[in-house]
Amino acid sequence: MTVKYQMVASVLEHDILQGKFQANEKLPTEEELMRKFQVSRNTIRRALNILADQGYVYQVQGSGLFLREFSRPGCITIRKMQGLTKELAGHDMSSQIIDLSLIKANEELAKKMRCAPGDSLYFIKRLRFVNGEPLVLEEAYYNKKAVPYLNAEIAQTSIYRYITDDLKLKVGFADKLIYCDKLSKEDGDYLKLIEGDPALIIENTVFLNTGVVFNVSLEKYNYSSAKLLALTF
């Protein structure tokens, strides 16, 4: 169950991502937030600490908290684990499902997923579009013990929104390996590129806040349109 300070942080994060605060704008005071959410000062402070840790806000001594100019239009934030739909809110996102199947983990997959060989995994291969143009070819595995059900309808929208909003799971942290490689002819065709063109590759291993791996994925981004934003603080 989500505790109060996590709920407050989630609401404020949503408001920030929806543009309800301008960059470098001072956030409401602790007293104003206490009245708005009907919670204690300690709850507000813990929520604001979460936002500060995630790079959304910064403290100016004696002046309060300000919203950091943390994003750029069309950029994907490396540090965040909220899914492309949320990352690129305001853009027209769509997906083409290439494959969706229930498989058994072999030795190699079991090692990556921190599960037992033979465990059930959902495999999803999909091409994701932004404003009608292919952005990323994704191959992803989800542990069925953590994510008991997936279908094409969910995969065509936002899997992470389904996991956090419907299944009420809490994403904890992720390991990301980022590098470049050349595209095969098949992958190039999907991304409207040619064989041998470069691609930005991101390998993700994503954990719940309990430390359980629920998702491993390989993302191949269209070099001509993908932009990554790294937050440092």
C-alpha positions as protocol buffer text, in pm:
chain_id: "A"
residue {
  index: 1
  type: MET
  ca { x: 0 y: 0 z: 0 }
}
residue {
  index: 2
  type: THR
  ca { x: 130 y: 345 z: -93 }
}
residue {
  index: 3
  type: VAL
  ca { x: 211 y: 552 z: 215 }
}
residue {
  index: 4
  type: LYS
  ca { x: 112 y: 918 z: 240 }
}
residue {
  index: 5
  type: TYR
  ca { x: 445 y: 1078 z: 154 }
}
residue {
  index: 6
  type: GLN
  ca { x: 478 y: 857 z: -157 }
}
residue {
  index: 7
  type: MET
  ca { x: 128 y: 957 z: -264 }
}
residue {
  index: 8
  type: VAL
  ca { x: 211 y: 1327 z: -220 }
}
residue {
  index: 9
  type: ALA
  ca { x: 536 y: 1285 z: -415 }
}
residue {
  index: 10
  type: SER
  ca { x: 350 y: 1103 z: -693 }
}
residue {
  index: 11
  type: VAL
  ca { x: 86 y: 1377 z: -724 }
}
residue {
  index: 12
  type: LEU
  ca { x: 348 y: 1653 z: -729 }
}
residue {
  index: 13
  type: GLU
  ca { x: 555 y: 1460 z: -986 }
}
residue {
  index: 14
  type: HIS
  ca { x: 246 y: 1427 z: -1206 }
}
residue {
  index: 15
  type: ASP
  ca { x: 178 y: 1800 z: -1178 }
}
residue {
  index: 16
  type: ILE
  ca { x: 539 y: 1879 z: -1271 }
}
residue {
  index: 17
  type: LEU
  ca { x: 533 y: 1648 z: -1573 }
}
residue {
  index: 18
  type: GLN
  ca { x: 201 y: 1796 z: -1685 }
}
residue {
  index: 19
  type: GLY
  ca { x: 356 y: 2143 z: -1686 }
}
residue {
  index: 20
  type: LYS
  ca { x: 159 y: 2286 z: -1394 }
}
residue {
  index: 21
  type: PHE
  ca { x: 479 y: 2449 z: -1269 }
}
residue {
  index: 22
  type: GLN
  ca { x: 715 y: 2655 z: -1482 }
}
residue {
  index: 23
  type: ALA
  ca { x: 1089 y: 2587 z: -1485 }
}
residue {
  index: 24
  type: ASN
  ca { x: 1269 y: 2764 z: -1198 }
}
residue {
  index: 25
  type: GLU
  ca { x: 932 y: 2848 z: -1039 }
}
residue {
  index: 26
  type: LYS
  ca { x: 915 y: 2837 z: -662 }
}
residue {
  index: 27
  type: LEU
  ca { x: 702 y: 2552 z: -533 }
}
residue {
  index: 28
  type: PRO
  ca { x: 423 y: 2606 z: -279 }
}
residue {
  index: 29
  type: THR
  ca { x: 544 y: 2637 z: 78 }
}
residue {
  index: 30
  type: GLU
  ca { x: 532 y: 2346 z: 320 }
}
residue {
  index: 31
  type: GLU
  ca { x: 234 y: 2508 z: 491 }
}
residue {
  index: 32
  type: GLU
  ca { x: 44 y: 2538 z: 162 }
}
residue {
  index: 33
  type: LEU
  ca { x: 117 y: 2178 z: 74 }
}
residue {
  index: 34
  type: MET
  ca { x: 14 y: 2063 z: 422 }
}
residue {
  index: 35
  type: ARG
  ca { x: -323 y: 2232 z: 373 }
}
residue {
  index: 36
  type: LYS
  ca { x: -365 y: 2100 z: 20 }
}
residue {
  index: 37
  type: PHE
  ca { x: -294 y: 1737 z: 108 }
}
residue {
  index: 38
  type: GLN
  ca { x: -415 y: 1745 z: 469 }
}
residue {
  index: 39
  type: VAL
  ca { x: -97 y: 1580 z: 596 }
}
residue {
  index: 40
  type: SER
  ca { x: 177 y: 1657 z: 846 }
}
residue {
  index: 41
  type: ARG
  ca { x: 489 y: 1865 z: 786 }
}
residue {
  index: 42
  type: ASN
  ca { x: 703 y: 1551 z: 814 }
}
residue {
  index: 43
  type: THR
  ca { x: 502 y: 1387 z: 535 }
}
residue {
  index: 44
  type: ILE
  ca { x: 551 y: 1690 z: 309 }
}
residue {
  index: 45
  type: ARG
  ca { x: 923 y: 1701 z: 381 }
}
residue {
  index: 46
  type: ARG
  ca { x: 965 y: 1332 z: 301 }
}
residue {
  index: 47
  type: ALA
  ca { x: 772 y: 1380 z: -26 }
}
residue {
  index: 48
  type: LEU
  ca { x: 986 y: 1679 z: -122 }
}
residue {
  index: 49
  type: ASN
  ca { x: 1302 y: 1482 z: -41 }
}
residue {
  index: 50
  type: ILE
  ca { x: 1189 y: 1222 z: -295 }
}
residue {
  index: 51
  type: LEU
  ca { x: 1144 y: 1491 z: -560 }
}
residue {
  index: 52
  type: ALA
  ca { x: 1485 y: 1638 z: -476 }
}
residue {
  index: 53
  type: ASP
  ca { x: 1649 y: 1295 z: -498 }
}
residue {
  index: 54
  type: GLN
  ca { x: 1488 y: 1244 z: -840 }
}
residue {
  index: 55
  type: GLY
  ca { x: 1622 y: 1576 z: -961 }
}
residue {
  index: 56
  type: TYR
  ca { x: 1290 y: 1760 z: -993 }
}
residue {
  index: 57
  type: VAL
  ca { x: 1350 y: 2033 z: -732 }
}
residue {
  index: 58
  type: TYR
  ca { x: 1637 y: 2208 z: -558 }
}
residue {
  index: 59
  type: GLN
  ca { x: 1669 y: 2404 z: -234 }
}
residue {
  index: 60
  type: VAL
  ca { x: 1771 y: 2769 z: -217 }
}
residue {
  index: 61
  type: GLN
  ca { x: 1869 y: 2848 z: 140 }
}
residue {
  index: 62
  type: GLY
  ca { x: 1624 y: 3096 z: 289 }
}
residue {
  index: 63
  type: SER
  ca { x: 1407 y: 3108 z: -23 }
}
residue {
  index: 64
  type: GLY
  ca { x: 1246 y: 2765 z: -50 }
}
residue {
  index: 65
  type: LEU
  ca { x: 1224 y: 2491 z: -310 }
}
residue {
  index: 66
  type: PHE
  ca { x: 1234 y: 2558 z: -683 }
}
residue {
  index: 67
  type: LEU
  ca { x: 1152 y: 2343 z: -981 }
}
residue {
  index: 68
  type: ARG
  ca { x: 1461 y: 2240 z: -1169 }
}
residue {
  index: 69
  type: GLU
  ca { x: 1469 y: 2279 z: -1546 }
}
residue {
  index: 70
  type: PHE
  ca { x: 1510 y: 1904 z: -1573 }
}
residue {
  index: 71
  type: SER
  ca { x: 1378 y: 1817 z: -1916 }
}
residue {
  index: 72
  type: ARG
  ca { x: 1406 y: 1904 z: -2283 }
}
residue {
  index: 73
  type: PRO
  ca { x: 1125 y: 1854 z: -2535 }
}
residue {
  index: 74
  type: GLY
  ca { x: 1146 y: 1511 z: -2695 }
}
residue {
  index: 75
  type: CYS
  ca { x: 1427 y: 1388 z: -2469 }
}
residue {
  index: 76
  type: ILE
  ca { x: 1432 y: 1065 z: -2273 }
}
residue {
  index: 77
  type: THR
  ca { x: 1571 y: 1096 z: -1922 }
}
residue {
  index: 78
  type: ILE
  ca { x: 1827 y: 822 z: -1860 }
}
residue {
  index: 79
  type: ARG
  ca { x: 1776 y: 812 z: -1486 }
}
residue {
  index: 80
  type: LYS
  ca { x: 1397 y: 781 z: -1485 }
}
residue {
  index: 81
  type: MET
  ca { x: 1208 y: 450 z: -1494 }
}
residue {
  index: 82
  type: GLN
  ca { x: 860 y: 564 z: -1581 }
}
residue {
  index: 83
  type: GLY
  ca { x: 822 y: 438 z: -1938 }
}
residue {
  index: 84
  type: LEU
  ca { x: 825 y: 625 z: -2266 }
}
residue {
  index: 85
  type: THR
  ca { x: 457 y: 719 z: -2254 }
}
residue {
  index: 86
  type: LYS
  ca { x: 513 y: 919 z: -1937 }
}
residue {
  index: 87
  type: GLU
  ca { x: 856 y: 1043 z: -2044 }
}
residue {
  index: 88
  type: LEU
  ca { x: 719 y: 1183 z: -2369 }
}
residue {
  index: 89
  type: ALA
  ca { x: 387 y: 1310 z: -2237 }
}
residue {
  index: 90
  type: GLY
  ca { x: 238 y: 1557 z: -2482 }
}
residue {
  index: 91
  type: HIS
  ca { x: 359 y: 1363 z: -2785 }
}
residue {
  index: 92
  type: ASP
  ca { x: 150 y: 1122 z: -2991 }
}
residue {
  index: 93
  type: MET
  ca { x: 272 y: 779 z: -2876 }
}
residue {
  index: 94
  type: SER
  ca { x: 169 y: 453 z: -3041 }
}
residue {
  index: 95
  type: SER
  ca { x: 299 y: 96 z: -3064 }
}
residue {
  index: 96
  type: GLN
  ca { x: 302 y: -184 z: -3318 }
}
residue {
  index: 97
  type: ILE
  ca { x: 304 y: -527 z: -3154 }
}
residue {
  index: 98
  type: ILE
  ca { x: 535 y: -759 z: -3346 }
}
residue {
  index: 99
  type: ASP
  ca { x: 527 y: -1049 z: -3100 }
}
residue {
  index: 100
  type: LEU
  ca { x: 361 y: -1118 z: -2767 }
}
residue {
  index: 101
  type: SER
  ca { x: 402 y: -1464 z: -2623 }
}
residue {
  index: 102
  type: LEU
  ca { x: 436 y: -1658 z: -2299 }
}
residue {
  index: 103
  type: ILE
  ca { x: 763 y: -1849 z: -2286 }
}
residue {
  index: 104
  type: LYS
  ca { x: 973 y: -2049 z: -2043 }
}
residue {
  index: 105
  type: ALA
  ca { x: 1301 y: -1904 z: -1921 }
}
residue {
  index: 106
  type: ASN
  ca { x: 1610 y: -2083 z: -2049 }
}
residue {
  index: 107
  type: GLU
  ca { x: 1936 y: -2080 z: -1857 }
}
residue {
  index: 108
  type: GLU
  ca { x: 2051 y: -1749 z: -2010 }
}
residue {
  index: 109
  type: LEU
  ca { x: 1721 y: -1568 z: -1950 }
}
residue {
  index: 110
  type: ALA
  ca { x: 1689 y: -1711 z: -1599 }
}
residue {
  index: 111
  type: LYS
  ca { x: 2028 y: -1562 z: -1514 }
}
residue {
  index: 112
  type: LYS
  ca { x: 1926 y: -1219 z: -1646 }
}
residue {
  index: 113
  type: MET
  ca { x: 1583 y: -1228 z: -1480 }
}
residue {
  index: 114
  type: ARG
  ca { x: 1714 y: -1370 z: -1148 }
}
residue {
  index: 115
  type: CYS
  ca { x: 1457 y: -1645 z: -1177 }
}
residue {
  index: 116
  type: ALA
  ca { x: 1459 y: -2025 z: -1214 }
}
residue {
  index: 117
  type: PRO
  ca { x: 1492 y: -2198 z: -1552 }
}
residue {
  index: 118
  type: GLY
  ca { x: 1145 y: -2290 z: -1668 }
}
residue {
  index: 119
  type: ASP
  ca { x: 974 y: -1994 z: -1501 }
}
residue {
  index: 120
  type: SER
  ca { x: 708 y: -1827 z: -1716 }
}
residue {
  index: 121
  type: LEU
  ca { x: 798 y: -1499 z: -1884 }
}
residue {
  index: 122
  type: TYR
  ca { x: 604 y: -1269 z: -2110 }
}
residue {
  index: 123
  type: PHE
  ca { x: 802 y: -1177 z: -2421 }
}
residue {
  index: 124
  type: ILE
  ca { x: 701 y: -861 z: -2605 }
}
residue {
  index: 125
  type: LYS
  ca { x: 857 y: -724 z: -2919 }
}
residue {
  index: 126
  type: ARG
  ca { x: 712 y: -392 z: -3026 }
}
residue {
  index: 127
  type: LEU
  ca { x: 794 y: -92 z: -3237 }
}
residue {
  index: 128
  type: ARG
  ca { x: 719 y: 238 z: -3067 }
}
residue {
  index: 129
  type: PHE
  ca { x: 629 y: 550 z: -3261 }
}
residue {
  index: 130
  type: VAL
  ca { x: 640 y: 917 z: -3163 }
}
residue {
  index: 131
  type: ASN
  ca { x: 423 y: 1147 z: -3374 }
}
residue {
  index: 132
  type: GLY
  ca { x: 397 y: 872 z: -3635 }
}
residue {
  index: 133
  type: GLU
  ca { x: 771 y: 811 z: -3671 }
}
residue {
  index: 134
  type: PRO
  ca { x: 951 y: 497 z: -3541 }
}
residue {
  index: 135
  type: LEU
  ca { x: 1162 y: 580 z: -3236 }
}
residue {
  index: 136
  type: VAL
  ca { x: 1259 y: 251 z: -3074 }
}
residue {
  index: 137
  type: LEU
  ca { x: 1243 y: -122 z: -3136 }
}
residue {
  index: 138
  type: GLU
  ca { x: 1197 y: -295 z: -2803 }
}
residue {
  index: 139
  type: GLU
  ca { x: 1236 y: -658 z: -2697 }
}
residue {
  index: 140
  type: ALA
  ca { x: 1124 y: -707 z: -2338 }
}
residue {
  index: 141
  type: TYR
  ca { x: 1069 y: -986 z: -2089 }
}
residue {
  index: 142
  type: TYR
  ca { x: 838 y: -963 z: -1786 }
}
residue {
  index: 143
  type: ASN
  ca { x: 838 y: -1215 z: -1503 }
}
residue {
  index: 144
  type: LYS
  ca { x: 487 y: -1361 z: -1483 }
}
residue {
  index: 145
  type: LYS
  ca { x: 521 y: -1405 z: -1107 }
}
residue {
  index: 146
  type: ALA
  ca { x: 545 y: -1027 z: -1073 }
}
residue {
  index: 147
  type: VAL
  ca { x: 329 y: -931 z: -1372 }
}
residue {
  index: 148
  type: PRO
  ca { x: 64 y: -1205 z: -1388 }
}
residue {
  index: 149
  type: TYR
  ca { x: -113 y: -1085 z: -1703 }
}
residue {
  index: 150
  type: LEU
  ca { x: -26 y: -894 z: -2020 }
}
residue {
  index: 151
  type: ASN
  ca { x: -212 y: -865 z: -2348 }
}
residue {
  index: 152
  type: ALA
  ca { x: -186 y: -671 z: -2674 }
}
residue {
  index: 153
  type: GLU
  ca { x: -420 y: -396 z: -2553 }
}
residue {
  index: 154
  type: ILE
  ca { x: -191 y: -320 z: -2259 }
}
residue {
  index: 155
  type: ALA
  ca { x: 124 y: -350 z: -2471 }
}
residue {
  index: 156
  type: GLN
  ca { x: -9 y: -105 z: -2729 }
}
residue {
  index: 157
  type: THR
  ca { x: -34 y: 169 z: -2466 }
}
residue {
  index: 158
  type: SER
  ca { x: 182 y: 191 z: -2154 }
}
residue {
  index: 159
  type: ILE
  ca { x: 296 y: -127 z: -1980 }
}
residue {
  index: 160
  type: TYR
  ca { x: 457 y: 71 z: -1699 }
}
residue {
  index: 161
  type: ARG
  ca { x: 138 y: 265 z: -1632 }
}
residue {
  index: 162
  type: TYR
  ca { x: -47 y: -67 z: -1610 }
}
residue {
  index: 163
  type: ILE
  ca { x: 215 y: -205 z: -1372 }
}
residue {
  index: 164
  type: THR
  ca { x: 214 y: 96 z: -1139 }
}
residue {
  index: 165
  type: ASP
  ca { x: -150 y: 210 z: -1161 }
}
residue {
  index: 166
  type: ASP
  ca { x: -341 y: -117 z: -1209 }
}
residue {
  index: 167
  type: LEU
  ca { x: -115 y: -374 z: -1045 }
}
residue {
  index: 168
  type: LYS
  ca { x: -4 y: -122 z: -779 }
}
residue {
  index: 169
  type: LEU
  ca { x: 358 y: -232 z: -804 }
}
residue {
  index: 170
  type: LYS
  ca { x: 637 y: 5 z: -708 }
}
residue {
  index: 171
  type: VAL
  ca { x: 933 y: 32 z: -944 }
}
residue {
  index: 172
  type: GLY
  ca { x: 1249 y: 59 z: -738 }
}
residue {
  index: 173
  type: PHE
  ca { x: 1565 y: 94 z: -946 }
}
residue {
  index: 174
  type: ALA
  ca { x: 1730 y: -16 z: -1269 }
}
residue {
  index: 175
  type: ASP
  ca { x: 2063 y: -110 z: -1419 }
}
residue {
  index: 176
  type: LYS
  ca { x: 2117 y: 41 z: -1765 }
}
residue {
  index: 177
  type: LEU
  ca { x: 2389 y: -46 z: -2014 }
}
residue {
  index: 178
  type: ILE
  ca { x: 2414 y: 209 z: -2298 }
}
residue {
  index: 179
  type: TYR
  ca { x: 2618 y: 164 z: -2614 }
}
residue {
  index: 180
  type: CYS
  ca { x: 2604 y: 192 z: -2993 }
}
residue {
  index: 181
  type: ASP
  ca { x: 2584 y: -83 z: -3253 }
}
residue {
  index: 182
  type: LYS
  ca { x: 2498 y: -130 z: -3618 }
}
residue {
  index: 183
  type: LEU
  ca { x: 2149 y: -231 z: -3726 }
}
residue {
  index: 184
  type: SER
  ca { x: 2064 y: -553 z: -3903 }
}
residue {
  index: 185
  type: LYS
  ca { x: 1856 y: -529 z: -4219 }
}
residue {
  index: 186
  type: GLU
  ca { x: 1543 y: -646 z: -4033 }
}
residue {
  index: 187
  type: ASP
  ca { x: 1583 y: -394 z: -3751 }
}
residue {
  index: 188
  type: GLY
  ca { x: 1669 y: -120 z: -4000 }
}
residue {
  index: 189
  type: ASP
  ca { x: 1348 y: -188 z: -4190 }
}
residue {
  index: 190
  type: TYR
  ca { x: 1144 y: -146 z: -3873 }
}
residue {
  index: 191
  type: LEU
  ca { x: 1313 y: 185 z: -3788 }
}
residue {
  index: 192
  type: LYS
  ca { x: 1306 y: 317 z: -4147 }
}
residue {
  index: 193
  type: LEU
  ca { x: 1685 y: 301 z: -4159 }
}
residue {
  index: 194
  type: ILE
  ca { x: 1922 y: 88 z: -4361 }
}
residue {
  index: 195
  type: GLU
  ca { x: 2138 y: -209 z: -4270 }
}
residue {
  index: 196
  type: GLY
  ca { x: 2457 y: -93 z: -4101 }
}
residue {
  index: 197
  type: ASP
  ca { x: 2315 y: 236 z: -3978 }
}
residue {
  index: 198
  type: PRO
  ca { x: 2403 y: 313 z: -3614 }
}
residue {
  index: 199
  type: ALA
  ca { x: 2159 y: 258 z: -3332 }
}
residue {
  index: 200
  type: LEU
  ca { x: 2164 y: 370 z: -2971 }
}
residue {
  index: 201
  type: ILE
  ca { x: 2120 y: 56 z: -2760 }
}
residue {
  index: 202
  type: ILE
  ca { x: 1995 y: 49 z: -2402 }
}
residue {
  index: 203
  type: GLU
  ca { x: 1985 y: -277 z: -2206 }
}
residue {
  index: 204
  type: ASN
  ca { x: 1762 y: -248 z: -1897 }
}
residue {
  index: 205
  type: THR
  ca { x: 1732 y: -466 z: -1590 }
}
residue {
  index: 206
  type: VAL
  ca { x: 1451 y: -321 z: -1379 }
}
residue {
  index: 207
  type: PHE
  ca { x: 1372 y: -407 z: -1017 }
}
residue {
  index: 208
  type: LEU
  ca { x: 1069 y: -359 z: -798 }
}
residue {
  index: 209
  type: ASN
  ca { x: 1127 y: -178 z: -470 }
}
residue {
  index: 210
  type: THR
  ca { x: 1141 y: -524 z: -311 }
}
residue {
  index: 211
  type: GLY
  ca { x: 1456 y: -602 z: -512 }
}
residue {
  index: 212
  type: VAL
  ca { x: 1279 y: -846 z: -748 }
}
residue {
  index: 213
  type: VAL
  ca { x: 1367 y: -823 z: -1118 }
}
residue {
  index: 214
  type: PHE
  ca { x: 1042 y: -793 z: -1309 }
}
residue {
  index: 215
  type: ASN
  ca { x: 1163 y: -662 z: -1647 }
}
residue {
  index: 216
  type: VAL
  ca { x: 1464 y: -708 z: -1873 }
}
residue {
  index: 217
  type: SER
  ca { x: 1465 y: -531 z: -2207 }
}
residue {
  index: 218
  type: LEU
  ca { x: 1676 y: -441 z: -2509 }
}
residue {
  index: 219
  type: GLU
  ca { x: 1590 y: -110 z: -2677 }
}
residue {
  index: 220
  type: LYS
  ca { x: 1725 y: -6 z: -3018 }
}
residue {
  index: 221
  type: TYR
  ca { x: 1671 y: 365 z: -3080 }
}
residue {
  index: 222
  type: ASN
  ca { x: 1656 y: 546 z: -3412 }
}
residue {
  index: 223
  type: TYR
  ca { x: 1976 y: 750 z: -3410 }
}
residue {
  index: 224
  type: SER
  ca { x: 1818 y: 1030 z: -3614 }
}
residue {
  index: 225
  type: SER
  ca { x: 1551 y: 1112 z: -3355 }
}
residue {
  index: 226
  type: ALA
  ca { x: 1651 y: 973 z: -3014 }
}
residue {
  index: 227
  type: LYS
  ca { x: 1792 y: 1216 z: -2759 }
}
residue {
  index: 228
  type: LEU
  ca { x: 1891 y: 1119 z: -2406 }
}
residue {
  index: 229
  type: LEU
  ca { x: 1901 y: 1358 z: -2111 }
}
residue {
  index: 230
  type: ALA
  ca { x: 2130 y: 1280 z: -1817 }
}
residue {
  index: 231
  type: LEU
  ca { x: 2046 y: 1442 z: -1484 }
}
residue {
  index: 232
  type: THR
  ca { x: 2340 y: 1508 z: -1255 }
}
residue {
  index: 233
  type: PHE
  ca { x: 2320 y: 1649 z: -903 }
}
